[in-house]
Amino acid sequence: IQDFTGSSTFGDVVIVQDETNDDPVGTIPAYVVHGGILGKYFEPGNSINYGPPTSDEFTNQQGLPQSNFAHGYVTWEGGAVWHTWPTSFSQWKAEYYNNMNLVGYPTMVRNESSPNHDWQWSAPDDGKIGVFADEFSVRWTRTLNFAEGYYHFSTFSDDGVRVWVDGTRIINSWVSGGGQTHTGDIQLSSGNHTIKIEYFEDGGLAYFDISWEQTDPPSQVTMAIDSPAGGADVEGVVTVGGWAIDRASSSGTGVSQVHVYRDGTAGGGGVGLGVASYGGDRSDVAAVYGSQFRYSGYNFSWNSNTASLGNHTLYVYVYSTVSSSWSHYQRQVHVVDTTPPSQASSLRPNGWTGPYTSDNTPAFAWDSASDARGIAGYYIALDDWTPDGGYGNDWAIDNVTSWAVPDSAPLADVSHFVAITSRDNTGLVNPTNTNTQGDAPYYEFIVDTVAPASTVATLPGTTTDPTFALTWSGSDGGSGVTAYDVQVRDGSDGTWQYWLVGTTKTSTTFTGQAGHTYYFRCRAYDLAGNVEGWPNDDGDTYTCVKGSQIFLPVILRRATFMPEQTPTPEPPFDR
């Protein structure tokens, strides 16, 4: 409850009851008035001038608090402002009531361009005119100019409806129920005629549609197009259905064929759509015209995607077996496309294996989107969750299934993502521009155009052990090292030979021969496919395997000493 007074409380509240009881059922006898509007209402003479309240407080379309009364309404605009209901109407005079019986005073009075509405589950104007979502009623009136002729009126509603032309009621279905189609016919003279429509909503879905057209005077052939409704928006596969009989038939329905045309009569430029199935059970027709006409329903499935967007006229032709002639009925519809295309799928690298690439203009492919009206193309975006062809790294492309980053926009060596939006031939896109990760199909990847670096750890200049340990390591600032090649060369004038190829090891042992000098070098691969170049011709390091010295025992022979002689031992072997 809005505190119009600006005090710390919600202000005064009064429940005003204008009726002594809820009779007839469905009327609402009491409403709440409070705050500053209540203060305005209590000013001298205002309760008489305003009349009783006809709505609770609500927030109107301008965002202002409002309460409605019998003769107008009060809005709170920093102060209470009184407005009277309009008294002249350029189109339809609409009077809304917060009951199902159009009793008491209206809740809202205004001019409307059309009585046709599809409120679905909501209140009229989403509750911003003070009318409830359920148990309300409306009266529309308007004077229109008609040419002389016979007119067929048709309504489609949830729930009840009544229609008068110049005071003559031609449609009367004041009952609850959805999907009601009713028709009425009247002969009119040339000039102005007043149409009055009354409608009520019980609960659940709420909609109303009325249309009329000038037709030939009644004949023995009687037929109706129940669906689609006149002027209805249609898309995709539409059921054209109704019933047809020849009342002059002595047995059976008197009708054998039903054909459907579009945008012209048979033989008059109309597009033949096909033959409808005929013979459907129509007990409602039998209840009016007799049991022999029970199986008089027809149905035809029309793919409206074969027609351009906009207004089209359907012609239903009926062949009478009584007169051996064709009669037709017509209905205008409006073909729309509100269904976006499917999304492109399986967005993936094209010619490379992700998620890393050494190409800064990588290519991508995807599986095509689909749409009943055809795919016009795609929007591709780099590092933007809203592909719309709007700016920067955002491109509109034709209906293809592959694309590469332009040479004029090479990517930096960082993480990126590409996203794709499909668009159909009527301009609808999927997904819509939500700027949210994951709404559009996307692929994340890393560009790395710099090769890794690696080296074999320095060995001692010489070793006496022909089997020695060898280690190497590498680094990569982008995608990371994935493997190594290691080469060995025997001697300074030898030929480099592959020792290890594509290894993921970083250490192992090498066994050479004594008296040989071995040179080593390595190169690294990264995950993006970059390959390091070999180092200089002498490699990263080398070592010389020295020959081992052999120790043999010295055998001392006993000497025969001669006087003045000194024994001389045999010389030892070199080690």
Coordinates of C-alpha atoms in Angstrom, one line a residue:
I1 CA 0.0 0.0 0.0
Q2 CA 1.5 3.4 -1.0
D3 CA 1.8 5.9 1.7
F4 CA 0.7 9.0 -0.1
T5 CA 0.9 11.2 3.0
G6 CA 4.6 10.7 3.4
S7 CA 4.2 9.8 7.0
S8 CA 5.9 6.9 8.7
T9 CA 2.8 4.8 8.5
F10 CA 0.7 3.7 5.6
G11 CA -1.8 6.3 6.2
D12 CA -5.6 5.9 6.6
V13 CA -7.4 3.1 4.8
V14 CA -11.1 2.9 4.0
I15 CA -13.0 0.1 2.4
V16 CA -15.9 1.6 0.4
Q17 CA -18.8 -0.7 -0.4
D18 CA -21.2 0.5 -3.0
E19 CA -23.5 -2.5 -3.1
T20 CA -25.4 -4.4 -0.4
N21 CA -24.5 -7.8 -1.7
D22 CA -22.6 -9.7 -4.4
D23 CA -25.6 -10.1 -6.7
P24 CA -25.4 -11.2 -9.4
V25 CA -22.5 -13.5 -8.6
G26 CA -19.2 -12.2 -10.0
T27 CA -19.7 -8.5 -9.0
I28 CA -17.2 -6.9 -6.7
P29 CA -19.0 -4.6 -4.2
A30 CA -16.0 -3.1 -2.2
Y31 CA -12.7 -1.5 -2.9
V32 CA -9.8 0.0 -0.8
V33 CA -9.1 3.7 -0.8
H34 CA -6.2 5.0 1.2
G35 CA -3.3 7.5 1.6
G36 CA -3.4 10.8 -0.2
I37 CA -6.1 9.7 -2.6
L38 CA -8.3 8.9 0.4
G39 CA -7.7 12.5 1.6
K40 CA -8.7 13.9 -1.8
Y41 CA -11.8 11.7 -1.8
F42 CA -12.8 13.0 1.6
E43 CA -12.6 16.6 0.6
P44 CA -16.0 18.3 0.7
G45 CA -18.2 17.3 -2.3
N46 CA -15.6 15.0 -3.9
S47 CA -17.2 11.7 -2.9
I48 CA -20.4 12.9 -4.6
N49 CA -18.6 14.2 -7.7
Y50 CA -16.3 11.2 -8.0
G51 CA -18.9 8.6 -7.3
P52 CA -18.0 5.3 -5.6
P53 CA -14.6 3.7 -6.2
T54 CA -14.4 1.1 -8.9
S55 CA -10.9 -0.2 -8.3
D56 CA -8.3 -0.8 -5.7
E57 CA -5.1 1.3 -5.9
F58 CA -2.7 0.3 -8.6
T59 CA 0.3 1.6 -10.4
N60 CA -0.6 3.0 -13.9
Q61 CA 1.3 3.0 -17.1
Q62 CA 3.1 6.2 -16.2
G63 CA 4.3 4.6 -12.9
L64 CA 1.9 6.7 -10.8
P65 CA -0.4 5.4 -8.1
Q66 CA -4.0 5.6 -9.2
S67 CA -7.5 4.8 -8.0
N68 CA -10.5 4.7 -10.3
F69 CA -14.0 6.0 -9.5
A70 CA -17.4 6.0 -11.2
H71 CA -16.8 9.3 -13.0
G72 CA -13.1 9.4 -13.4
Y73 CA -9.8 8.6 -11.6
V74 CA -7.3 10.2 -9.2
T75 CA -3.5 9.9 -9.6
W76 CA -0.9 10.8 -7.1
E77 CA 1.6 13.1 -8.7
G78 CA 3.1 14.5 -5.5
G79 CA -0.4 15.5 -4.8
A80 CA -3.8 14.0 -5.7
V81 CA -5.0 15.0 -9.2
W82 CA -8.6 14.3 -10.5
H83 CA -9.3 13.3 -14.1
T84 CA -12.7 12.7 -15.6
W85 CA -13.4 9.9 -18.0
P86 CA -13.4 10.9 -21.7
T87 CA -16.8 11.7 -23.3
S88 CA -15.9 11.5 -27.0
F89 CA -14.2 8.6 -28.8
S90 CA -12.6 8.6 -32.3
Q91 CA -12.6 4.8 -32.4
W92 CA -14.0 2.2 -30.1
K93 CA -15.4 3.3 -26.7
A94 CA -14.2 0.7 -24.2
E95 CA -15.8 0.3 -20.8
Y96 CA -14.1 -2.2 -18.4
Y97 CA -15.8 -3.5 -15.3
N98 CA -14.3 -5.4 -12.4
N99 CA -17.2 -8.0 -12.6
M100 CA -18.4 -10.5 -15.1
N101 CA -21.8 -8.8 -15.6
L102 CA -21.2 -5.2 -16.7
V103 CA -23.1 -4.0 -13.6
G104 CA -22.5 -0.9 -11.6
Y105 CA -20.0 1.7 -12.8
P106 CA -17.1 1.0 -15.1
T107 CA -13.6 0.6 -13.8
M108 CA -12.0 2.2 -16.8
V109 CA -13.3 4.2 -19.8
R110 CA -11.1 4.9 -22.7
N111 CA -10.7 5.0 -26.5
E112 CA -9.3 1.8 -28.2
S113 CA -8.2 1.3 -31.8
S114 CA -9.6 -2.3 -31.8
P115 CA -11.6 -4.6 -29.6
N116 CA -9.3 -7.5 -30.5
H117 CA -7.1 -8.4 -27.6
D118 CA -5.0 -11.4 -26.4
W119 CA -4.4 -10.8 -22.7
Q120 CA -3.4 -14.5 -22.2
W121 CA -3.0 -15.0 -18.5
S122 CA -2.6 -11.3 -17.5
A123 CA -5.0 -8.5 -16.7
P124 CA -5.8 -6.0 -19.3
D125 CA -2.7 -3.8 -19.8
D126 CA -1.0 -6.0 -17.2
G127 CA -3.1 -4.5 -14.4
K128 CA -2.0 -1.0 -15.2
I129 CA -5.6 0.3 -15.7
G130 CA -7.1 -1.2 -12.5
V131 CA -8.8 -4.2 -14.1
F132 CA -8.4 -7.6 -12.5
A133 CA -6.9 -10.6 -14.4
D134 CA -10.0 -12.7 -13.9
E135 CA -13.8 -12.0 -13.6
F136 CA -13.9 -8.8 -15.6
S137 CA -16.1 -7.7 -18.5
V138 CA -15.9 -5.1 -21.3
R139 CA -18.3 -3.3 -23.5
W140 CA -17.1 -1.8 -26.8
T141 CA -19.3 0.4 -29.0
R142 CA -18.6 2.2 -32.3
T143 CA -20.5 3.6 -35.3
L144 CA -19.0 2.6 -38.6
N145 CA -20.0 3.2 -42.3
F146 CA -21.0 0.1 -44.3
A147 CA -21.7 -0.4 -47.9
E148 CA -25.0 -2.0 -48.7
G149 CA -24.8 -5.8 -48.5
Y150 CA -24.9 -9.0 -46.5
Y151 CA -22.3 -9.2 -43.8
H152 CA -21.0 -12.2 -41.9
F153 CA -19.6 -11.6 -38.4
S154 CA -17.3 -14.0 -36.6
T155 CA -15.9 -14.0 -33.0
F156 CA -13.3 -16.1 -31.3
S157 CA -13.1 -15.7 -27.5
D158 CA -12.4 -17.0 -24.1
D159 CA -14.9 -16.6 -22.4
G160 CA -18.4 -15.2 -23.3
V161 CA -19.5 -12.8 -26.0
R162 CA -22.6 -10.9 -27.3
V163 CA -22.7 -8.8 -30.4
W164 CA -25.4 -6.3 -31.6
V165 CA -25.7 -4.4 -34.8
D166 CA -28.1 -1.5 -34.6
G167 CA -29.7 -3.1 -31.6
T168 CA -30.2 -6.5 -33.3
R169 CA -28.3 -9.2 -31.5
I170 CA -26.5 -11.5 -34.0
I171 CA -24.2 -13.4 -31.7
N172 CA -25.1 -14.6 -28.2
S173 CA -22.9 -16.9 -26.2
W174 CA -22.8 -15.6 -22.6
V175 CA -21.1 -18.7 -21.2
S176 CA -17.7 -19.6 -19.9
G177 CA -15.3 -21.6 -22.1
G178 CA -12.2 -21.2 -24.2
G179 CA -11.8 -21.4 -27.9
Q180 CA -15.3 -20.3 -28.7
T181 CA -16.1 -19.5 -32.3
H182 CA -19.4 -17.9 -33.1
T183 CA -20.9 -16.3 -36.3
G184 CA -23.8 -14.1 -37.2
D185 CA -25.2 -12.7 -40.4
I186 CA -27.1 -9.5 -41.1
Q187 CA -28.2 -7.4 -44.1
L188 CA -27.1 -3.8 -43.9
S189 CA -28.1 -0.7 -45.8
S190 CA -25.6 1.8 -47.0
G191 CA -24.5 4.2 -44.3
N192 CA -23.6 4.3 -40.6
H193 CA -24.4 1.4 -38.3
T194 CA -23.6 1.0 -34.6
I195 CA -21.9 -2.1 -33.3
K196 CA -22.0 -3.1 -29.7
I197 CA -19.9 -5.9 -28.3
E198 CA -20.0 -7.3 -24.8
Y199 CA -17.4 -9.8 -23.4
F200 CA -16.6 -11.3 -20.1
E201 CA -13.6 -13.2 -18.7
D202 CA -14.1 -15.9 -16.1
G203 CA -10.7 -17.2 -15.3
G204 CA -7.5 -18.5 -16.9
L205 CA -6.7 -17.4 -20.5
A206 CA -8.4 -14.3 -21.8
Y207 CA -8.8 -13.2 -25.4
F208 CA -11.3 -11.8 -27.9
D209 CA -11.3 -11.4 -31.6
I210 CA -14.1 -10.2 -33.9
S211 CA -14.1 -9.9 -37.7
W212 CA -16.6 -9.4 -40.4
E213 CA -16.8 -9.5 -44.2
Q214 CA -19.3 -8.8 -46.9
T215 CA -20.5 -12.0 -48.4
D216 CA -23.1 -13.3 -50.9
P217 CA -26.6 -13.6 -49.6
P218 CA -27.5 -16.9 -48.0
S219 CA -27.9 -19.8 -50.3
Q220 CA -28.5 -23.5 -49.8
V221 CA -24.7 -24.0 -49.5
T222 CA -23.8 -23.1 -45.9
M223 CA -20.3 -23.2 -44.7
A224 CA -17.9 -21.7 -42.1
I225 CA -14.2 -21.2 -41.6
D226 CA -13.6 -21.9 -37.9
S227 CA -9.8 -21.5 -38.1
P228 CA -7.8 -19.5 -38.5
A229 CA -9.7 -16.5 -37.2
G230 CA -10.1 -13.5 -39.4
G231 CA -7.1 -11.3 -39.3
A232 CA -5.2 -13.7 -37.1
D233 CA -1.4 -13.9 -37.0
V234 CA -0.3 -17.2 -38.3
E235 CA 3.0 -18.9 -38.8
G236 CA 4.3 -22.3 -39.6
V237 CA 1.8 -25.1 -40.4
V238 CA -1.7 -23.7 -40.0
T239 CA -4.9 -25.7 -39.8
V240 CA -7.6 -24.4 -42.1
G241 CA -10.8 -25.9 -40.7
G242 CA -14.5 -25.5 -40.7
W243 CA -17.6 -27.1 -42.0
A244 CA -19.7 -27.0 -45.2
I245 CA -23.2 -28.4 -46.2
D246 CA -25.8 -28.0 -48.9
R247 CA -29.1 -27.7 -47.0
A248 CA -31.0 -28.7 -50.2
S249 CA -29.5 -32.2 -50.0
S250 CA -32.0 -34.9 -49.5
S251 CA -29.4 -37.2 -47.9
G252 CA -25.9 -36.7 -46.7
T253 CA -24.2 -33.4 -46.5
G254 CA -24.6 -32.4 -50.1
V255 CA -20.8 -31.6 -50.3
S256 CA -18.2 -33.8 -51.8
Q257 CA -15.0 -31.8 -52.1
V258 CA -13.3 -28.8 -50.4
H259 CA -10.3 -27.1 -52.1
V260 CA -8.2 -24.3 -50.6
Y261 CA -6.6 -21.4 -52.5
R262 CA -4.5 -18.4 -51.5
D263 CA -4.6 -14.8 -52.7
G264 CA -7.1 -15.1 -55.4
T265 CA -10.0 -17.1 -56.7
A266 CA -9.8 -20.4 -58.6
G267 CA -9.1 -19.5 -62.1
G268 CA -8.5 -15.9 -61.1
G269 CA -4.9 -15.9 -60.2
G270 CA -5.2 -17.7 -56.9
V271 CA -2.5 -20.1 -55.7
G272 CA -3.9 -23.6 -55.3
L273 CA -2.9 -25.0 -51.9
G274 CA -4.5 -28.4 -52.1
V275 CA -7.5 -30.5 -51.2
A276 CA -8.9 -30.6 -47.7
S277 CA -10.0 -33.7 -45.9
Y278 CA -13.8 -33.7 -45.6
G279 CA -16.2 -35.7 -43.5
G280 CA -15.1 -34.7 -39.9
D281 CA -17.6 -35.2 -37.1
R282 CA -19.5 -31.9 -36.5
S283 CA -22.2 -32.7 -34.0
D284 CA -22.7 -28.9 -33.5
V285 CA -23.7 -28.6 -37.1
A286 CA -26.0 -31.6 -36.8
A287 CA -27.7 -30.0 -33.8
V288 CA -28.6 -27.0 -35.9
Y289 CA -29.3 -28.4 -39.3
G290 CA -30.1 -32.1 -38.7
S291 CA -28.3 -35.4 -38.2
Q292 CA -27.6 -35.9 -41.9
F293 CA -25.1 -33.0 -41.8
R294 CA -23.1 -34.4 -38.9
Y295 CA -20.1 -35.4 -40.9
S296 CA -19.5 -32.1 -42.6
G297 CA -16.2 -30.9 -41.1
Y298 CA -13.1 -30.2 -43.2
N299 CA -9.4 -29.7 -42.4
F300 CA -6.4 -28.7 -44.4
S301 CA -2.8 -28.2 -43.2
W302 CA -1.3 -25.2 -44.9
N303 CA 2.4 -24.4 -44.5
S304 CA 2.3 -20.6 -44.3
N305 CA 6.1 -20.5 -44.6
T306 CA 5.5 -20.8 -48.4
A307 CA 3.9 -17.4 -48.3
S308 CA 5.6 -14.0 -47.8
L309 CA 5.1 -12.2 -44.5
G310 CA 2.1 -10.0 -44.3
N311 CA -1.6 -10.1 -45.2
H312 CA -3.0 -13.0 -47.3
T313 CA -6.5 -14.2 -48.1
L314 CA -7.5 -17.8 -48.0
Y315 CA -10.3 -19.0 -50.2
V316 CA -12.2 -22.2 -49.3
Y317 CA -14.1 -23.7 -52.2
V318 CA -16.9 -26.2 -51.7
Y319 CA -18.4 -28.4 -54.3
S320 CA -22.1 -29.1 -54.0
T321 CA -23.4 -32.4 -55.3
V322 CA -26.9 -30.9 -55.4
S323 CA -26.2 -28.1 -57.8
S324 CA -22.9 -29.5 -59.3
S325 CA -21.3 -26.1 -58.7
W326 CA -18.6 -24.5 -56.5
S327 CA -19.2 -22.0 -53.8
H328 CA -16.4 -20.3 -51.8
Y329 CA -15.8 -18.5 -48.6
Q330 CA -12.7 -16.4 -47.7
R331 CA -10.7 -15.4 -44.7
Q332 CA -7.9 -12.9 -44.4
V333 CA -4.9 -13.8 -42.2
H334 CA -1.6 -12.2 -41.4
V335 CA 1.5 -14.4 -41.9
V336 CA 4.2 -13.7 -39.3
D337 CA 7.5 -15.2 -38.3
T338 CA 8.2 -15.2 -34.6
T339 CA 10.2 -18.4 -34.5
P340 CA 14.0 -17.7 -34.6
P341 CA 16.3 -20.1 -36.4
S342 CA 18.0 -22.9 -34.6
Q343 CA 21.5 -22.3 -33.4
A344 CA 24.6 -23.3 -35.2
S345 CA 26.1 -26.4 -33.6
S346 CA 29.5 -28.0 -33.1
L347 CA 31.6 -24.9 -33.4
R348 CA 35.1 -26.2 -33.7
P349 CA 38.6 -25.7 -35.2
N350 CA 38.9 -26.1 -38.9
G351 CA 42.3 -27.6 -40.0
W352 CA 43.8 -27.6 -36.5
T353 CA 43.3 -29.4 -33.2
G354 CA 42.3 -27.2 -30.3
P355 CA 42.4 -25.6 -27.9
Y356 CA 45.9 -24.4 -28.9
T357 CA 47.0 -22.9 -32.2
S358 CA 50.2 -21.4 -33.6
D359 CA 48.1 -19.6 -36.3
N360 CA 47.0 -16.1 -35.4
T361 CA 44.3 -16.2 -38.1
P362 CA 42.7 -19.5 -37.2
A363 CA 39.8 -21.1 -39.1
F364 CA 36.6 -22.5 -37.7
A365 CA 33.7 -24.7 -38.9
W366 CA 30.2 -25.5 -37.6
D367 CA 27.1 -27.4 -38.4
S368 CA 24.5 -25.3 -40.2
A369 CA 21.5 -23.8 -38.4
S370 CA 18.0 -24.4 -39.8
D371 CA 14.9 -22.4 -40.2
A372 CA 11.6 -22.9 -42.0
R373 CA 12.2 -19.7 -44.0
G374 CA 15.9 -20.3 -44.6
I375 CA 19.1 -19.2 -43.1
A376 CA 20.5 -15.9 -44.3
G377 CA 23.8 -16.2 -42.6
Y378 CA 25.6 -15.8 -39.3
Y379 CA 27.2 -13.2 -37.0
I380 CA 30.7 -14.2 -35.8
A381 CA 32.4 -12.4 -32.8
L382 CA 35.8 -12.7 -31.3
D383 CA 36.0 -12.1 -27.5
D384 CA 32.5 -10.8 -27.5
W385 CA 29.5 -12.8 -26.1
T386 CA 27.0 -10.9 -28.3
P387 CA 27.7 -11.6 -32.0
D388 CA 25.6 -9.1 -33.9
G389 CA 27.9 -7.7 -36.6
G390 CA 27.9 -4.4 -34.7
Y391 CA 31.5 -3.4 -34.0
G392 CA 35.1 -4.3 -33.7
N393 CA 35.9 -8.0 -34.0
D394 CA 32.3 -8.8 -35.1
W395 CA 31.5 -9.9 -38.6
A396 CA 28.3 -10.6 -40.6
I397 CA 28.9 -13.5 -43.0
D398 CA 26.8 -15.4 -45.5
N399 CA 25.2 -18.8 -45.2
V400 CA 28.4 -20.8 -45.0
T401 CA 29.7 -23.3 -42.5
S402 CA 33.3 -22.2 -42.2
W403 CA 35.2 -18.9 -41.5
A404 CA 38.8 -17.8 -40.7
V405 CA 40.0 -14.7 -38.8
P406 CA 40.9 -12.1 -41.4
D407 CA 44.5 -11.5 -42.1
S408 CA 43.8 -7.8 -41.3
A409 CA 42.9 -8.7 -37.7
P410 CA 45.5 -11.2 -36.4
L411 CA 45.1 -12.3 -32.8
A412 CA 47.5 -11.7 -30.0
D413 CA 49.2 -14.6 -28.1
V414 CA 46.5 -14.9 -25.4
S415 CA 43.3 -16.8 -24.6
H416 CA 40.4 -16.0 -26.9
F417 CA 36.9 -17.2 -27.7
V418 CA 34.8 -17.2 -30.8
A419 CA 30.9 -17.0 -30.7
I420 CA 28.3 -17.4 -33.4
T421 CA 24.7 -16.3 -33.9
S422 CA 22.5 -17.6 -36.7
R423 CA 20.0 -15.3 -38.5
D424 CA 17.1 -16.2 -40.8
N425 CA 15.8 -14.6 -43.9
T426 CA 13.3 -12.5 -41.9
G427 CA 16.0 -11.1 -39.7
L428 CA 15.4 -13.2 -36.5
V429 CA 18.5 -14.3 -34.7
N430 CA 19.3 -17.1 -32.3
P431 CA 20.3 -16.4 -29.6
T432 CA 19.1 -12.8 -29.1
N433 CA 21.7 -10.3 -28.0
T434 CA 22.0 -11.2 -24.3
N435 CA 25.7 -10.5 -23.8
T436 CA 25.9 -13.6 -21.6
Q437 CA 28.5 -16.3 -21.8
G438 CA 27.0 -19.6 -23.1
D439 CA 23.9 -18.1 -24.8
A440 CA 25.6 -18.3 -28.2
P441 CA 27.6 -21.3 -29.2
Y442 CA 31.2 -20.6 -28.6
Y443 CA 34.7 -22.1 -28.7
E444 CA 37.6 -21.1 -26.4
F445 CA 41.2 -21.4 -27.6
I446 CA 44.7 -20.0 -27.0
V447 CA 46.9 -18.5 -29.7
D448 CA 50.6 -19.2 -29.2
T449 CA 52.9 -18.2 -32.1
V450 CA 56.2 -18.3 -30.1
A451 CA 58.3 -21.5 -30.1
P452 CA 59.4 -23.0 -26.8
A453 CA 63.1 -23.0 -25.6
S454 CA 65.0 -26.0 -24.3
T455 CA 68.6 -27.1 -23.4
V456 CA 70.5 -30.1 -22.4
A457 CA 72.1 -29.7 -18.9
T458 CA 75.8 -29.2 -19.0
L459 CA 77.9 -32.3 -18.7
P460 CA 81.4 -32.6 -17.2
G461 CA 84.2 -32.2 -19.8
T462 CA 85.3 -35.8 -19.2
T463 CA 84.1 -38.9 -17.6
T464 CA 85.6 -42.3 -17.0
D465 CA 82.2 -44.1 -16.9
P466 CA 80.8 -44.8 -20.4
T467 CA 77.3 -44.8 -19.0
F468 CA 76.3 -41.5 -17.6
A469 CA 73.1 -39.5 -16.8
L470 CA 71.7 -36.9 -19.2
T471 CA 69.0 -34.3 -18.4
W472 CA 67.3 -31.6 -20.3
S473 CA 64.5 -29.1 -19.8
G474 CA 62.3 -26.6 -21.6
S475 CA 59.9 -23.7 -21.1
D476 CA 57.1 -22.1 -23.1
G477 CA 55.2 -18.9 -22.2
G478 CA 52.1 -19.9 -24.1
S479 CA 50.6 -23.3 -24.5
G480 CA 53.3 -25.3 -22.7
V481 CA 56.0 -27.9 -23.7
T482 CA 54.6 -31.2 -24.9
A483 CA 57.7 -33.2 -26.1
Y484 CA 61.4 -33.2 -27.0
D485 CA 63.7 -34.4 -29.7
V486 CA 67.3 -35.2 -28.5
Q487 CA 70.2 -35.7 -30.9
V488 CA 73.8 -37.0 -30.3
R489 CA 77.0 -36.6 -32.3
D490 CA 80.1 -38.8 -32.0
G491 CA 83.1 -36.5 -32.3
S492 CA 83.5 -33.0 -33.4
D493 CA 83.3 -33.9 -37.0
G494 CA 80.6 -36.5 -36.7
T495 CA 77.0 -36.3 -38.0
W496 CA 74.1 -35.4 -35.7
Q497 CA 71.9 -38.5 -35.1
Y498 CA 68.4 -38.7 -33.6
W499 CA 68.6 -40.5 -30.2
L500 CA 65.2 -39.7 -28.8
V501 CA 62.2 -38.5 -30.9
G502 CA 59.0 -37.0 -29.4
T503 CA 59.9 -38.0 -25.9
T504 CA 58.2 -36.6 -22.9
K505 CA 61.1 -37.6 -20.7
T506 CA 63.5 -35.0 -19.3
S507 CA 66.3 -37.4 -18.2
T508 CA 67.8 -40.8 -19.0
T509 CA 71.2 -42.5 -19.2
F510 CA 73.5 -42.7 -22.2
T511 CA 76.1 -45.4 -22.8
G512 CA 79.0 -44.6 -25.1
Q513 CA 82.5 -46.0 -25.7
A514 CA 85.8 -45.1 -24.1
G515 CA 87.9 -42.8 -26.1
H516 CA 84.9 -41.0 -27.7
T517 CA 83.6 -37.5 -27.3
Y518 CA 79.8 -37.1 -27.4
Y519 CA 77.9 -33.9 -28.2
F520 CA 74.2 -33.5 -27.3
R521 CA 71.5 -31.1 -28.2
C522 CA 67.7 -30.9 -27.9
R523 CA 64.6 -29.1 -29.2
A524 CA 61.1 -28.7 -27.8
Y525 CA 57.6 -28.9 -29.2
D526 CA 54.6 -27.0 -27.6
L527 CA 50.9 -27.7 -27.5
A528 CA 50.2 -25.2 -30.2
G529 CA 52.5 -27.0 -32.7
N530 CA 55.4 -24.6 -32.5
V531 CA 58.8 -26.4 -32.9
E532 CA 62.0 -24.9 -31.5
G533 CA 64.9 -24.6 -33.9
W534 CA 68.1 -26.6 -33.2
P535 CA 70.9 -24.8 -31.3
N536 CA 74.3 -24.2 -32.9
D537 CA 76.3 -26.9 -34.5
D538 CA 78.2 -27.9 -31.4
G539 CA 74.9 -28.5 -29.5
D540 CA 74.2 -27.7 -25.9
T541 CA 76.9 -29.7 -24.2
Y542 CA 79.5 -32.5 -24.6
T543 CA 81.6 -34.9 -22.7
C544 CA 84.7 -37.1 -23.4
V545 CA 84.7 -40.7 -22.2
K546 CA 88.3 -41.4 -21.1
G547 CA 89.9 -44.9 -21.4
S548 CA 90.3 -46.6 -18.0
Q549 CA 93.9 -47.4 -16.5
I550 CA 94.4 -51.1 -15.8
F551 CA 96.2 -52.1 -12.6
L552 CA 98.2 -55.4 -12.6
P553 CA 100.1 -57.0 -9.7
V554 CA 103.8 -56.5 -9.5
I555 CA 105.7 -59.9 -9.0
L556 CA 108.9 -59.4 -7.1
R557 CA 111.6 -62.1 -7.7
R558 CA 114.0 -63.0 -5.1
A559 CA 117.4 -61.6 -6.1
T560 CA 120.8 -63.1 -5.6
F561 CA 122.9 -60.5 -4.1
M562 CA 126.5 -60.4 -5.1
P563 CA 128.8 -58.5 -3.1
E564 CA 128.6 -54.9 -3.7
Q565 CA 125.4 -55.5 -5.8
T566 CA 122.0 -53.9 -5.3
P567 CA 118.9 -55.9 -6.5
T568 CA 117.1 -54.2 -9.4
P569 CA 113.3 -54.8 -9.6
E570 CA 111.5 -55.1 -12.9
P571 CA 109.8 -51.9 -13.9
P572 CA 106.0 -51.8 -13.2
F573 CA 103.3 -51.6 -16.0
D574 CA 101.8 -48.2 -16.7
R575 CA 98.4 -47.7 -15.3

